[in-house]
PDB file of C-alpha atoms in Angstrom:
ATOM      1  CA  UNK A   1      70.063 -47.806 175.211  1.00  0.00           C
ATOM      2  CA  UNK A   2      67.000 -49.079 176.917  1.00  0.00           C
ATOM      3  CA  UNK A   3      64.407 -46.595 178.157  1.00  0.00           C
ATOM      4  CA  UNK A   4      62.311 -46.892 181.174  1.00  0.00           C
ATOM      5  CA  UNK A   5      59.102 -45.062 182.015  1.00  0.00           C
ATOM      6  CA  UNK A   6      57.924 -44.863 185.580  1.00  0.00           C
ATOM      7  CA  UNK A   7      54.217 -43.685 185.658  1.00  0.00           C
ATOM      8  CA  UNK A   8      51.801 -42.284 188.295  1.00  0.00           C
ATOM      9  CA  UNK A   9      54.360 -42.284 191.094  1.00  0.00           C
ATOM     10  CA  UNK A  10      54.753 -39.715 193.826  1.00  0.00           C
ATOM     11  CA  UNK A  11      57.660 -37.767 192.213  1.00  0.00           C
ATOM     12  CA  UNK A  12      60.040 -35.940 195.035  1.00  0.00           C
ATOM     13  CA  UNK A  13      62.423 -33.416 193.669  1.00  0.00           C
ATOM     14  CA  UNK A  14      64.728 -30.926 195.570  1.00  0.00           C
ATOM     15  CA  UNK A  15      61.766 -28.574 195.657  1.00  0.00           C
ATOM     16  CA  UNK A  16      58.486 -30.367 195.054  1.00  0.00           C
ATOM     17  CA  UNK A  17      56.242 -33.368 195.841  1.00  0.00           C
ATOM     18  CA  UNK A  18      53.856 -34.242 192.977  1.00  0.00           C
ATOM     19  CA  UNK A  19      52.148 -37.102 191.054  1.00  0.00           C
ATOM     20  CA  UNK A  20      53.799 -37.524 187.793  1.00  0.00           C
ATOM     21  CA  UNK A  21      55.952 -39.587 185.385  1.00  0.00           C
ATOM     22  CA  UNK A  22      59.612 -40.120 184.957  1.00  0.00           C
ATOM     23  CA  UNK A  23      61.249 -40.999 181.962  1.00  0.00           C
ATOM     24  CA  UNK A  24      64.766 -42.684 181.994  1.00  0.00           C
ATOM     25  CA  UNK A  25      66.821 -42.931 178.651  1.00  0.00           C
ATOM     26  CA  UNK A  26      69.761 -45.430 179.563  1.00  0.00           C
ATOM     27  CA  UNK A  27      71.289 -44.096 182.809  1.00  0.00           C
ATOM     28  CA  UNK A  28      69.915 -40.549 182.781  1.00  0.00           C
ATOM     29  CA  UNK A  29      66.348 -38.942 183.327  1.00  0.00           C
ATOM     30  CA  UNK A  30      65.293 -37.661 180.189  1.00  0.00           C
ATOM     31  CA  UNK A  31      61.946 -36.011 181.471  1.00  0.00           C
ATOM     32  CA  UNK A  32      59.800 -35.587 184.361  1.00  0.00           C
ATOM     33  CA  UNK A  33      56.205 -34.727 183.850  1.00  0.00           C
ATOM     34  CA  UNK A  34      52.388 -35.601 184.104  1.00  0.00           C
ATOM     35  CA  UNK A  35      50.897 -38.075 181.645  1.00  0.00           C
ATOM     36  CA  UNK A  36      54.075 -38.583 179.433  1.00  0.00           C
ATOM     37  CA  UNK A  37      53.324 -40.412 176.289  1.00  0.00           C
ATOM     38  CA  UNK A  38      56.856 -41.493 175.196  1.00  0.00           C
ATOM     39  CA  UNK A  39      57.300 -44.831 174.273  1.00  0.00           C
ATOM     40  CA  UNK A  40      59.454 -46.946 176.448  1.00  0.00           C
ATOM     41  CA  UNK A  41      60.951 -50.472 176.489  1.00  0.00           C
ATOM     42  CA  UNK A  42      59.697 -50.747 180.011  1.00  0.00           C
ATOM     43  CA  UNK A  43      56.934 -49.194 181.998  1.00  0.00           C
ATOM     44  CA  UNK A  44      56.533 -49.598 185.800  1.00  0.00           C
ATOM     45  CA  UNK A  45      53.585 -48.390 187.397  1.00  0.00           C
ATOM     46  CA  UNK A  46      54.376 -46.777 190.818  1.00  0.00           C
ATOM     47  CA  UNK A  47      51.032 -45.632 191.936  1.00  0.00           C
ATOM     48  CA  UNK A  48      50.848 -44.821 195.639  1.00  0.00           C
ATOM     49  CA  UNK A  49      54.793 -45.134 195.755  1.00  0.00           C
ATOM     50  CA  UNK A  50      57.357 -42.568 196.083  1.00  0.00           C
ATOM     51  CA  UNK A  51      59.905 -41.863 193.216  1.00  0.00           C
ATOM     52  CA  UNK A  52      62.965 -40.284 194.589  1.00  0.00           C
ATOM     53  CA  UNK A  53      66.529 -39.570 193.517  1.00  0.00           C
ATOM     54  CA  UNK A  54      69.268 -41.995 194.476  1.00  0.00           C
ATOM     55  CA  UNK A  55      71.090 -40.846 197.734  1.00  0.00           C
ATOM     56  CA  UNK A  56      74.822 -40.073 197.894  1.00  0.00           C
ATOM     57  CA  UNK A  57      76.935 -41.092 200.728  1.00  0.00           C
ATOM     58  CA  UNK A  58      80.136 -38.584 200.757  1.00  0.00           C
ATOM     59  CA  UNK A  59      81.783 -40.395 203.636  1.00  0.00           C
ATOM     60  CA  UNK A  60      82.312 -44.333 203.500  1.00  0.00           C
ATOM     61  CA  UNK A  61      85.353 -46.211 204.456  1.00  0.00           C
ATOM     62  CA  UNK A  62      85.045 -49.670 202.748  1.00  0.00           C
ATOM     63  CA  UNK A  63      87.839 -52.315 202.810  1.00  0.00           C
ATOM     64  CA  UNK A  64      90.024 -49.901 204.857  1.00  0.00           C
ATOM     65  CA  UNK A  65      92.881 -51.271 207.287  1.00  0.00           C
ATOM     66  CA  UNK A  66      92.940 -49.352 210.416  1.00  0.00           C
ATOM     67  CA  UNK A  67      94.660 -50.361 213.679  1.00  0.00           C
ATOM     68  CA  UNK A  68      95.360 -53.885 212.841  1.00  0.00           C
ATOM     69  CA  UNK A  69      91.804 -54.802 211.445  1.00  0.00           C
ATOM     70  CA  UNK A  70      89.733 -53.894 208.449  1.00  0.00           C
ATOM     71  CA  UNK A  71      86.370 -52.400 207.903  1.00  0.00           C
ATOM     72  CA  UNK A  72      83.805 -54.764 207.996  1.00  0.00           C
ATOM     73  CA  UNK A  73      82.296 -53.952 204.406  1.00  0.00           C
ATOM     74  CA  UNK A  74      84.139 -54.107 201.170  1.00  0.00           C
ATOM     75  CA  UNK A  75      83.005 -52.474 197.859  1.00  0.00           C
ATOM     76  CA  UNK A  76      80.902 -55.471 197.315  1.00  0.00           C
ATOM     77  CA  UNK A  77      79.003 -55.990 200.475  1.00  0.00           C
ATOM     78  CA  UNK A  78      78.931 -52.410 201.339  1.00  0.00           C
ATOM     79  CA  UNK A  79      77.626 -50.868 197.937  1.00  0.00           C
ATOM     80  CA  UNK A  80      75.068 -53.609 197.760  1.00  0.00           C
ATOM     81  CA  UNK A  81      73.634 -52.387 201.243  1.00  0.00           C
ATOM     82  CA  UNK A  82      73.653 -48.888 200.054  1.00  0.00           C
ATOM     83  CA  UNK A  83      71.674 -49.848 196.813  1.00  0.00           C
ATOM     84  CA  UNK A  84      69.009 -51.575 199.182  1.00  0.00           C
ATOM     85  CA  UNK A  85      68.743 -48.431 201.220  1.00  0.00           C
ATOM     86  CA  UNK A  86      68.391 -46.285 198.162  1.00  0.00           C
ATOM     87  CA  UNK A  87      71.914 -44.739 198.036  1.00  0.00           C
ATOM     88  CA  UNK A  88      73.419 -44.891 194.480  1.00  0.00           C
ATOM     89  CA  UNK A  89      77.025 -43.254 194.846  1.00  0.00           C
ATOM     90  CA  UNK A  90      79.472 -43.279 197.639  1.00  0.00           C
ATOM     91  CA  UNK A  91      82.484 -41.153 197.864  1.00  0.00           C
ATOM     92  CA  UNK A  92      85.267 -43.421 199.711  1.00  0.00           C
ATOM     93  CA  UNK A  93      88.697 -42.436 200.973  1.00  0.00           C
ATOM     94  CA  UNK A  94      91.786 -43.768 199.048  1.00  0.00           C
ATOM     95  CA  UNK A  95      94.833 -43.481 201.773  1.00  0.00           C
ATOM     96  CA  UNK A  96      98.392 -42.171 200.948  1.00  0.00           C
ATOM     97  CA  UNK A  97     100.371 -44.121 203.316  1.00  0.00           C
ATOM     98  CA  UNK A  98     103.668 -42.571 204.390  1.00  0.00           C
ATOM     99  CA  UNK A  99     106.332 -42.985 201.721  1.00  0.00           C
ATOM    100  CA  UNK A 100     103.702 -43.381 198.875  1.00  0.00           C
ATOM    101  CA  UNK A 101     102.549 -41.295 196.239  1.00  0.00           C
ATOM    102  CA  UNK A 102      98.895 -40.151 195.754  1.00  0.00           C
ATOM    103  CA  UNK A 103      98.437 -41.994 192.546  1.00  0.00           C
ATOM    104  CA  UNK A 104      99.701 -45.214 194.094  1.00  0.00           C
ATOM    105  CA  UNK A 105      96.843 -44.833 196.753  1.00  0.00           C
ATOM    106  CA  UNK A 106      94.094 -44.029 194.321  1.00  0.00           C
ATOM    107  CA  UNK A 107      95.291 -47.213 191.967  1.00  0.00           C
ATOM    108  CA  UNK A 108      95.084 -49.382 195.121  1.00  0.00           C
ATOM    109  CA  UNK A 109      91.532 -48.119 195.912  1.00  0.00           C
ATOM    110  CA  UNK A 110      90.557 -48.375 192.208  1.00  0.00           C
ATOM    111  CA  UNK A 111      91.379 -52.051 192.465  1.00  0.00           C
ATOM    112  CA  UNK A 112      89.468 -52.460 195.668  1.00  0.00           C
ATOM    113  CA  UNK A 113      86.419 -51.483 193.871  1.00  0.00           C
ATOM    114  CA  UNK A 114      86.873 -52.969 190.384  1.00  0.00           C
ATOM    115  CA  UNK A 115      84.480 -55.310 189.618  1.00  0.00           C
ATOM    116  CA  UNK A 116      82.920 -55.345 193.066  1.00  0.00           C
ATOM    117  CA  UNK A 117      80.868 -52.019 193.132  1.00  0.00           C
ATOM    118  CA  UNK A 118      77.103 -52.320 192.713  1.00  0.00           C
ATOM    119  CA  UNK A 119      76.654 -48.584 192.471  1.00  0.00           C
ATOM    120  CA  UNK A 120      78.584 -45.547 191.221  1.00  0.00           C
ATOM    121  CA  UNK A 121      81.576 -44.496 193.590  1.00  0.00           C
ATOM    122  CA  UNK A 122      84.295 -41.875 193.532  1.00  0.00           C
ATOM    123  CA  UNK A 123      87.187 -41.017 195.775  1.00  0.00           C
ATOM    124  CA  UNK A 124      88.436 -38.391 198.347  1.00  0.00           C
ATOM    125  CA  UNK A 125      92.137 -38.601 198.689  1.00  0.00           C
ATOM    126  CA  UNK A 126      93.806 -38.952 202.219  1.00  0.00           C
ATOM    127  CA  UNK A 127      97.208 -37.264 202.347  1.00  0.00           C
ATOM    128  CA  UNK A 128      99.483 -38.507 205.223  1.00  0.00           C
ATOM    129  CA  UNK A 129     102.474 -36.699 203.812  1.00  0.00           C
ATOM    130  CA  UNK A 130     102.407 -33.490 201.901  1.00  0.00           C
ATOM    131  CA  UNK A 131     105.694 -32.869 200.114  1.00  0.00           C
ATOM    132  CA  UNK A 132     106.514 -30.634 196.925  1.00  0.00           C
ATOM    133  CA  UNK A 133     105.740 -33.625 194.751  1.00  0.00           C
ATOM    134  CA  UNK A 134     102.477 -34.375 196.412  1.00  0.00           C
ATOM    135  CA  UNK A 135     101.315 -31.072 195.769  1.00  0.00           C
ATOM    136  CA  UNK A 136     102.027 -31.697 192.206  1.00  0.00           C
ATOM    137  CA  UNK A 137     100.044 -34.738 192.167  1.00  0.00           C
ATOM    138  CA  UNK A 138      97.208 -32.998 193.698  1.00  0.00           C
ATOM    139  CA  UNK A 139      97.025 -30.887 190.459  1.00  0.00           C
ATOM    140  CA  UNK A 140      96.994 -34.155 188.529  1.00  0.00           C
ATOM    141  CA  UNK A 141      94.289 -35.681 190.435  1.00  0.00           C
ATOM    142  CA  UNK A 142      91.987 -32.719 190.272  1.00  0.00           C
ATOM    143  CA  UNK A 143      92.277 -33.007 186.438  1.00  0.00           C
ATOM    144  CA  UNK A 144      91.426 -36.688 186.734  1.00  0.00           C
ATOM    145  CA  UNK A 145      88.395 -35.894 188.727  1.00  0.00           C
ATOM    146  CA  UNK A 146      89.595 -36.450 192.281  1.00  0.00           C
ATOM    147  CA  UNK A 147      89.081 -32.891 193.674  1.00  0.00           C
ATOM    148  CA  UNK A 148      88.816 -33.421 197.564  1.00  0.00           C
ATOM    149  CA  UNK A 149      91.505 -34.135 199.774  1.00  0.00           C
ATOM    150  CA  UNK A 150      91.235 -35.277 203.445  1.00  0.00           C
ATOM    151  CA  UNK A 151      93.831 -34.146 206.186  1.00  0.00           C
ATOM    152  CA  UNK A 152      93.960 -35.224 209.831  1.00  0.00           C
ATOM    153  CA  UNK A 153      94.730 -33.433 213.002  1.00  0.00           C
ATOM    154  CA  UNK A 154      94.370 -36.602 215.000  1.00  0.00           C
ATOM    155  CA  UNK A 155      96.283 -40.105 215.150  1.00  0.00           C
ATOM    156  CA  UNK A 156      99.952 -38.791 215.365  1.00  0.00           C
ATOM    157  CA  UNK A 157     102.595 -41.215 213.558  1.00  0.00           C
ATOM    158  CA  UNK A 158      99.684 -42.677 211.406  1.00  0.00           C
ATOM    159  CA  UNK A 159      97.555 -40.187 209.628  1.00  0.00           C
ATOM    160  CA  UNK A 160      98.210 -36.535 211.334  1.00  0.00           C
ATOM    161  CA  UNK A 161      99.808 -33.943 209.361  1.00  0.00           C
ATOM    162  CA  UNK A 162     101.318 -30.744 210.980  1.00  0.00           C
ATOM    163  CA  UNK A 163      99.751 -27.044 210.627  1.00  0.00           C
ATOM    164  CA  UNK A 164     102.532 -26.309 208.067  1.00  0.00           C
ATOM    165  CA  UNK A 165     101.404 -29.213 205.895  1.00  0.00           C
ATOM    166  CA  UNK A 166      97.553 -28.419 206.418  1.00  0.00           C
ATOM    167  CA  UNK A 167      98.276 -24.862 205.402  1.00  0.00           C
ATOM    168  CA  UNK A 168     100.244 -25.810 202.187  1.00  0.00           C
ATOM    169  CA  UNK A 169      97.536 -28.268 201.304  1.00  0.00           C
ATOM    170  CA  UNK A 170      94.836 -25.620 201.677  1.00  0.00           C
ATOM    171  CA  UNK A 171      96.852 -23.297 199.643  1.00  0.00           C
ATOM    172  CA  UNK A 172      97.280 -25.620 196.942  1.00  0.00           C
ATOM    173  CA  UNK A 173      93.758 -26.713 197.010  1.00  0.00           C
ATOM    174  CA  UNK A 174      92.409 -23.265 196.504  1.00  0.00           C
ATOM    175  CA  UNK A 175      94.677 -22.510 193.653  1.00  0.00           C
ATOM    176  CA  UNK A 176      93.493 -25.796 191.686  1.00  0.00           C
ATOM    177  CA  UNK A 177      89.720 -25.749 192.662  1.00  0.00           C
ATOM    178  CA  UNK A 178      90.000 -28.467 194.991  1.00  0.00           C
ATOM    179  CA  UNK A 179      88.732 -28.841 198.597  1.00  0.00           C
ATOM    180  CA  UNK A 180      90.404 -29.973 201.950  1.00  0.00           C
ATOM    181  CA  UNK A 181      88.286 -32.127 204.217  1.00  0.00           C
ATOM    182  CA  UNK A 182      89.620 -31.849 207.590  1.00  0.00           C
ATOM    183  CA  UNK A 183      89.264 -34.499 210.572  1.00  0.00           C
ATOM    184  CA  UNK A 184      89.418 -31.575 213.000  1.00  0.00           C
ATOM    185  CA  UNK A 185      90.434 -32.844 216.299  1.00  0.00           C
ATOM    186  CA  UNK A 186      93.568 -32.072 218.328  1.00  0.00           C
ATOM    187  CA  UNK A 187      95.427 -35.435 218.328  1.00  0.00           C
ATOM    188  CA  UNK A 188      98.348 -34.837 220.565  1.00  0.00           C
ATOM    189  CA  UNK A 189      96.785 -34.020 223.719  1.00  0.00           C
ATOM    190  CA  UNK A 190      94.062 -36.773 223.013  1.00  0.00           C
ATOM    191  CA  UNK A 191      97.025 -39.157 223.012  1.00  0.00           C
ATOM    192  CA  UNK A 192      98.364 -37.994 226.101  1.00  0.00           C
ATOM    193  CA  UNK A 193      94.709 -38.687 227.758  1.00  0.00           C
ATOM    194  CA  UNK A 194      94.708 -41.927 226.218  1.00  0.00           C
ATOM    195  CA  UNK A 195      97.976 -43.122 227.795  1.00  0.00           C
ATOM    196  CA  UNK A 196      97.099 -41.555 230.982  1.00  0.00           C
ATOM    197  CA  UNK A 197      93.867 -43.539 230.929  1.00  0.00           C
ATOM    198  CA  UNK A 198      95.680 -46.780 230.162  1.00  0.00           C
ATOM    199  CA  UNK A 199      98.225 -46.251 232.768  1.00  0.00           C
ATOM    200  CA  UNK A 200      95.329 -45.994 235.431  1.00  0.00           C
ATOM    201  CA  UNK A 201      93.820 -49.173 233.867  1.00  0.00           C
ATOM    202  CA  UNK A 202      90.970 -47.160 232.456  1.00  0.00           C
ATOM    203  CA  UNK A 203      90.303 -49.243 229.351  1.00  0.00           C
ATOM    204  CA  UNK A 204      86.537 -49.805 229.379  1.00  0.00           C
ATOM    205  CA  UNK A 205      84.792 -48.478 226.197  1.00  0.00           C
ATOM    206  CA  UNK A 206      83.492 -45.248 227.818  1.00  0.00           C
ATOM    207  CA  UNK A 207      86.983 -44.115 228.266  1.00  0.00           C
ATOM    208  CA  UNK A 208      87.367 -43.569 224.527  1.00  0.00           C
ATOM    209  CA  UNK A 209      84.607 -40.867 224.946  1.00  0.00           C
ATOM    210  CA  UNK A 210      86.550 -39.496 228.057  1.00  0.00           C
ATOM    211  CA  UNK A 211      89.545 -39.226 226.535  1.00  0.00           C
ATOM    212  CA  UNK A 212      88.284 -37.433 223.420  1.00  0.00           C
ATOM    213  CA  UNK A 213      86.571 -34.337 224.841  1.00  0.00           C
ATOM    214  CA  UNK A 214      84.489 -32.073 223.112  1.00  0.00           C
ATOM    215  CA  UNK A 215      87.005 -29.008 223.379  1.00  0.00           C
ATOM    216  CA  UNK A 216      89.581 -31.099 221.365  1.00  0.00           C
ATOM    217  CA  UNK A 217      86.906 -31.134 218.427  1.00  0.00           C
ATOM    218  CA  UNK A 218      86.026 -27.345 218.978  1.00  0.00           C
ATOM    219  CA  UNK A 219      89.856 -26.458 218.955  1.00  0.00           C
ATOM    220  CA  UNK A 220      90.496 -28.388 215.958  1.00  0.00           C
ATOM    221  CA  UNK A 221      87.764 -27.050 214.084  1.00  0.00           C
ATOM    222  CA  UNK A 222      88.678 -23.447 215.037  1.00  0.00           C
ATOM    223  CA  UNK A 223      92.195 -24.069 213.952  1.00  0.00           C
ATOM    224  CA  UNK A 224      91.407 -25.460 210.544  1.00  0.00           C
ATOM    225  CA  UNK A 225      89.053 -22.425 209.920  1.00  0.00           C
ATOM    226  CA  UNK A 226      91.683 -20.228 210.504  1.00  0.00           C
ATOM    227  CA  UNK A 227      94.228 -21.829 208.406  1.00  0.00           C
ATOM    228  CA  UNK A 228      91.818 -22.017 205.667  1.00  0.00           C
ATOM    229  CA  UNK A 229      91.106 -18.246 206.010  1.00  0.00           C
ATOM    230  CA  UNK A 230      94.880 -17.568 205.939  1.00  0.00           C
ATOM    231  CA  UNK A 231      95.087 -19.697 203.014  1.00  0.00           C
ATOM    232  CA  UNK A 232      92.111 -17.958 201.085  1.00  0.00           C
ATOM    233  CA  UNK A 233      90.704 -21.592 200.620  1.00  0.00           C
ATOM    234  CA  UNK A 234      87.402 -23.305 201.498  1.00  0.00           C
ATOM    235  CA  UNK A 235      87.296 -26.027 204.335  1.00  0.00           C
ATOM    236  CA  UNK A 236      85.028 -28.846 204.752  1.00  0.00           C
ATOM    237  CA  UNK A 237      84.809 -30.177 208.337  1.00  0.00           C
ATOM    238  CA  UNK A 238      83.922 -33.815 208.376  1.00  0.00           C
ATOM    239  CA  UNK A 239      81.758 -35.545 210.760  1.00  0.00           C
ATOM    240  CA  UNK A 240      81.230 -32.730 213.013  1.00  0.00           C
ATOM    241  CA  UNK A 241      79.643 -34.036 216.461  1.00  0.00           C
ATOM    242  CA  UNK A 242      79.810 -31.324 218.909  1.00  0.00           C
ATOM    243  CA  UNK A 243      77.878 -28.104 219.757  1.00  0.00           C
ATOM    244  CA  UNK A 244      80.927 -26.240 220.464  1.00  0.00           C
ATOM    245  CA  UNK A 245      82.576 -27.043 217.093  1.00  0.00           C
ATOM    246  CA  UNK A 246      79.527 -26.281 215.239  1.00  0.00           C
ATOM    247  CA  UNK A 247      79.428 -22.743 216.695  1.00  0.00           C
ATOM    248  CA  UNK A 248      82.840 -22.233 215.159  1.00  0.00           C
ATOM    249  CA  UNK A 249      81.365 -23.118 211.747  1.00  0.00           C
ATOM    250  CA  UNK A 250      78.606 -20.948 212.244  1.00  0.00           C
ATOM    251  CA  UNK A 251      80.549 -17.865 213.216  1.00  0.00           C
ATOM    252  CA  UNK A 252      82.885 -18.463 210.449  1.00  0.00           C
ATOM    253  CA  UNK A 253      80.017 -18.461 207.812  1.00  0.00           C
ATOM    254  CA  UNK A 254      78.555 -15.498 209.528  1.00  0.00           C
ATOM    255  CA  UNK A 255      81.713 -13.709 208.572  1.00  0.00           C
ATOM    256  CA  UNK A 256      81.204 -14.989 204.961  1.00  0.00           C
ATOM    257  CA  UNK A 257      83.981 -17.564 204.987  1.00  0.00           C
ATOM    258  CA  UNK A 258      83.511 -20.774 202.619  1.00  0.00           C
ATOM    259  CA  UNK A 259      83.365 -22.947 205.440  1.00  0.00           C
ATOM    260  CA  UNK A 260      81.374 -26.242 205.319  1.00  0.00           C
ATOM    261  CA  UNK A 261      80.407 -29.031 207.709  1.00  0.00           C
ATOM    262  CA  UNK A 262      78.823 -32.492 207.768  1.00  0.00           C
ATOM    263  CA  UNK A 263      77.533 -34.536 210.534  1.00  0.00           C
ATOM    264  CA  UNK A 264      76.588 -38.095 210.788  1.00  0.00           C
ATOM    265  CA  UNK A 265      73.238 -39.844 211.647  1.00  0.00           C
ATOM    266  CA  UNK A 266      74.661 -41.448 214.763  1.00  0.00           C
ATOM    267  CA  UNK A 267      75.851 -37.824 215.987  1.00  0.00           C
ATOM    268  CA  UNK A 268      72.435 -36.279 215.731  1.00  0.00           C
ATOM    269  CA  UNK A 269      70.474 -39.357 217.107  1.00  0.00           C
ATOM    270  CA  UNK A 270      69.174 -38.603 220.502  1.00  0.00           C
ATOM    271  CA  UNK A 271      70.114 -42.118 221.857  1.00  0.00           C
ATOM    272  CA  UNK A 272      71.670 -42.942 225.151  1.00  0.00           C
ATOM    273  CA  UNK A 273      74.715 -44.604 223.124  1.00  0.00           C
ATOM    274  CA  UNK A 274      77.304 -42.208 223.539  1.00  0.00           C
ATOM    275  CA  UNK A 275      79.202 -43.624 226.443  1.00  0.00           C
ATOM    276  CA  UNK A 276      78.736 -47.305 226.382  1.00  0.00           C
ATOM    277  CA  UNK A 277      78.220 -48.819 223.002  1.00  0.00           C
ATOM    278  CA  UNK A 278      79.686 -47.113 219.855  1.00  0.00           C
ATOM    279  CA  UNK A 279      83.215 -45.939 219.281  1.00  0.00           C
ATOM    280  CA  UNK A 280      83.921 -43.542 216.896  1.00  0.00           C
ATOM    281  CA  UNK A 281      86.055 -40.577 216.356  1.00  0.00           C
ATOM    282  CA  UNK A 282      85.405 -37.826 217.198  1.00  0.00           C
ATOM    283  CA  UNK A 283      83.388 -39.407 219.884  1.00  0.00           C
ATOM    284  CA  UNK A 284      79.470 -39.524 220.133  1.00  0.00           C
ATOM    285  CA  UNK A 285      78.520 -36.587 222.456  1.00  0.00           C
ATOM    286  CA  UNK A 286      76.101 -36.203 225.187  1.00  0.00           C
ATOM    287  CA  UNK A 287      72.412 -35.990 224.611  1.00  0.00           C
ATOM    288  CA  UNK A 288      72.233 -32.342 224.716  1.00  0.00           C
ATOM    289  CA  UNK A 289      74.295 -31.850 221.592  1.00  0.00           C
ATOM    290  CA  UNK A 290      71.927 -33.612 219.327  1.00  0.00           C
ATOM    291  CA  UNK A 291      69.071 -31.312 219.455  1.00  0.00           C
ATOM    292  CA  UNK A 292      71.658 -28.387 218.457  1.00  0.00           C
ATOM    293  CA  UNK A 293      72.868 -30.187 215.519  1.00  0.00           C
ATOM    294  CA  UNK A 294      69.330 -31.132 214.253  1.00  0.00           C
ATOM    295  CA  UNK A 295      68.403 -27.325 214.590  1.00  0.00           C
ATOM    296  CA  UNK A 296      71.145 -26.277 212.475  1.00  0.00           C
ATOM    297  CA  UNK A 297      70.406 -29.215 209.970  1.00  0.00           C
ATOM    298  CA  UNK A 298      66.983 -28.191 209.725  1.00  0.00           C
ATOM    299  CA  UNK A 299      67.663 -24.334 209.525  1.00  0.00           C
ATOM    300  CA  UNK A 300      69.601 -25.336 206.211  1.00  0.00           C
ATOM    301  CA  UNK A 301      67.034 -27.203 204.478  1.00  0.00           C
ATOM    302  CA  UNK A 302      64.909 -25.855 201.928  1.00  0.00           C
ATOM    303  CA  UNK A 303      61.405 -24.511 202.801  1.00  0.00           C
ATOM    304  CA  UNK A 304      58.738 -27.176 203.243  1.00  0.00           C
ATOM    305  CA  UNK A 305      58.309 -28.792 199.720  1.00  0.00           C
ATOM    306  CA  UNK A 306      55.300 -27.766 198.010  1.00  0.00           C
ATOM    307  CA  UNK A 307      52.716 -30.215 196.844  1.00  0.00           C
ATOM    308  CA  UNK A 308      51.502 -29.313 193.297  1.00  0.00           C
ATOM    309  CA  UNK A 309      51.842 -29.948 189.749  1.00  0.00           C
ATOM    310  CA  UNK A 310      54.814 -31.093 187.950  1.00  0.00           C
ATOM    311  CA  UNK A 311      57.122 -28.676 186.210  1.00  0.00           C
ATOM    312  CA  UNK A 312      57.525 -28.574 182.317  1.00  0.00           C
ATOM    313  CA  UNK A 313      59.055 -31.887 181.209  1.00  0.00           C
ATOM    314  CA  UNK A 314      62.323 -31.595 180.048  1.00  0.00           C
ATOM    315  CA  UNK A 315      65.919 -33.200 180.388  1.00  0.00           C
ATOM    316  CA  UNK A 316      67.465 -33.833 183.865  1.00  0.00           C
ATOM    317  CA  UNK A 317      70.879 -34.764 184.326  1.00  0.00           C
TER     318      UNK A 317
END
């Protein structure tokens, strides 16, 4: 395998920023240090340039059919764009449609990525039907390396599962070392609001936001946490966008529950886009939600990285 030595760069790690060298052996970082003298097949002088770890995007939807359309990027265009932005791994979602097995869904998404992906990739599994057989498949998938399963409280008749299935999925995931990722948004009243809006002719983009109020996300988040606590299992709330929902996560974590949440750049952006331009679910919230989300992101970051000398050179994986 070939070796690469990156010299004189500004090396950024999880805890430090310093001038140093990085030795890469094949696809693994073999050493980080100052004035490394190892022989290498290729040497890059990175003076005055940052050398940072590749990013991991844990929530992508590539080549995904939805609502009669398909997401704009497939595994080729999406992962090439990711690589240009410094993201070297993505975790996409393989969807089990009703009547399918989990393995059929996994194989389908593997074929979508095969020969196209320019970077590393993995999968979460979206479960839309949770039967006894599917629970057994969860065990097998965890052994294969697919350890996270996404469940939906929204989109009745398409993706949504009921509380009983959510609870069973959480119990099983807890037993086998898996993790349930929740789209926590109360879909049934949202659908009522959508139908009422359509009946009134309210079909402009802003009504997407109006029919998905913050309370629907807060209620879904609270319910997901309660079900996870009953199941004695961790839960991961995906694309959280609302202050009221995040407060549910904070309260659970203050009680010591293994509750986690992610947000998205568009949710934390202090931009006036929430009611006219972008259509996502959960919806982009009003401008006063963004500072609260940022505050919590910042509160969970490591202390300000110290600038200093590199640590003792050694293998990094």
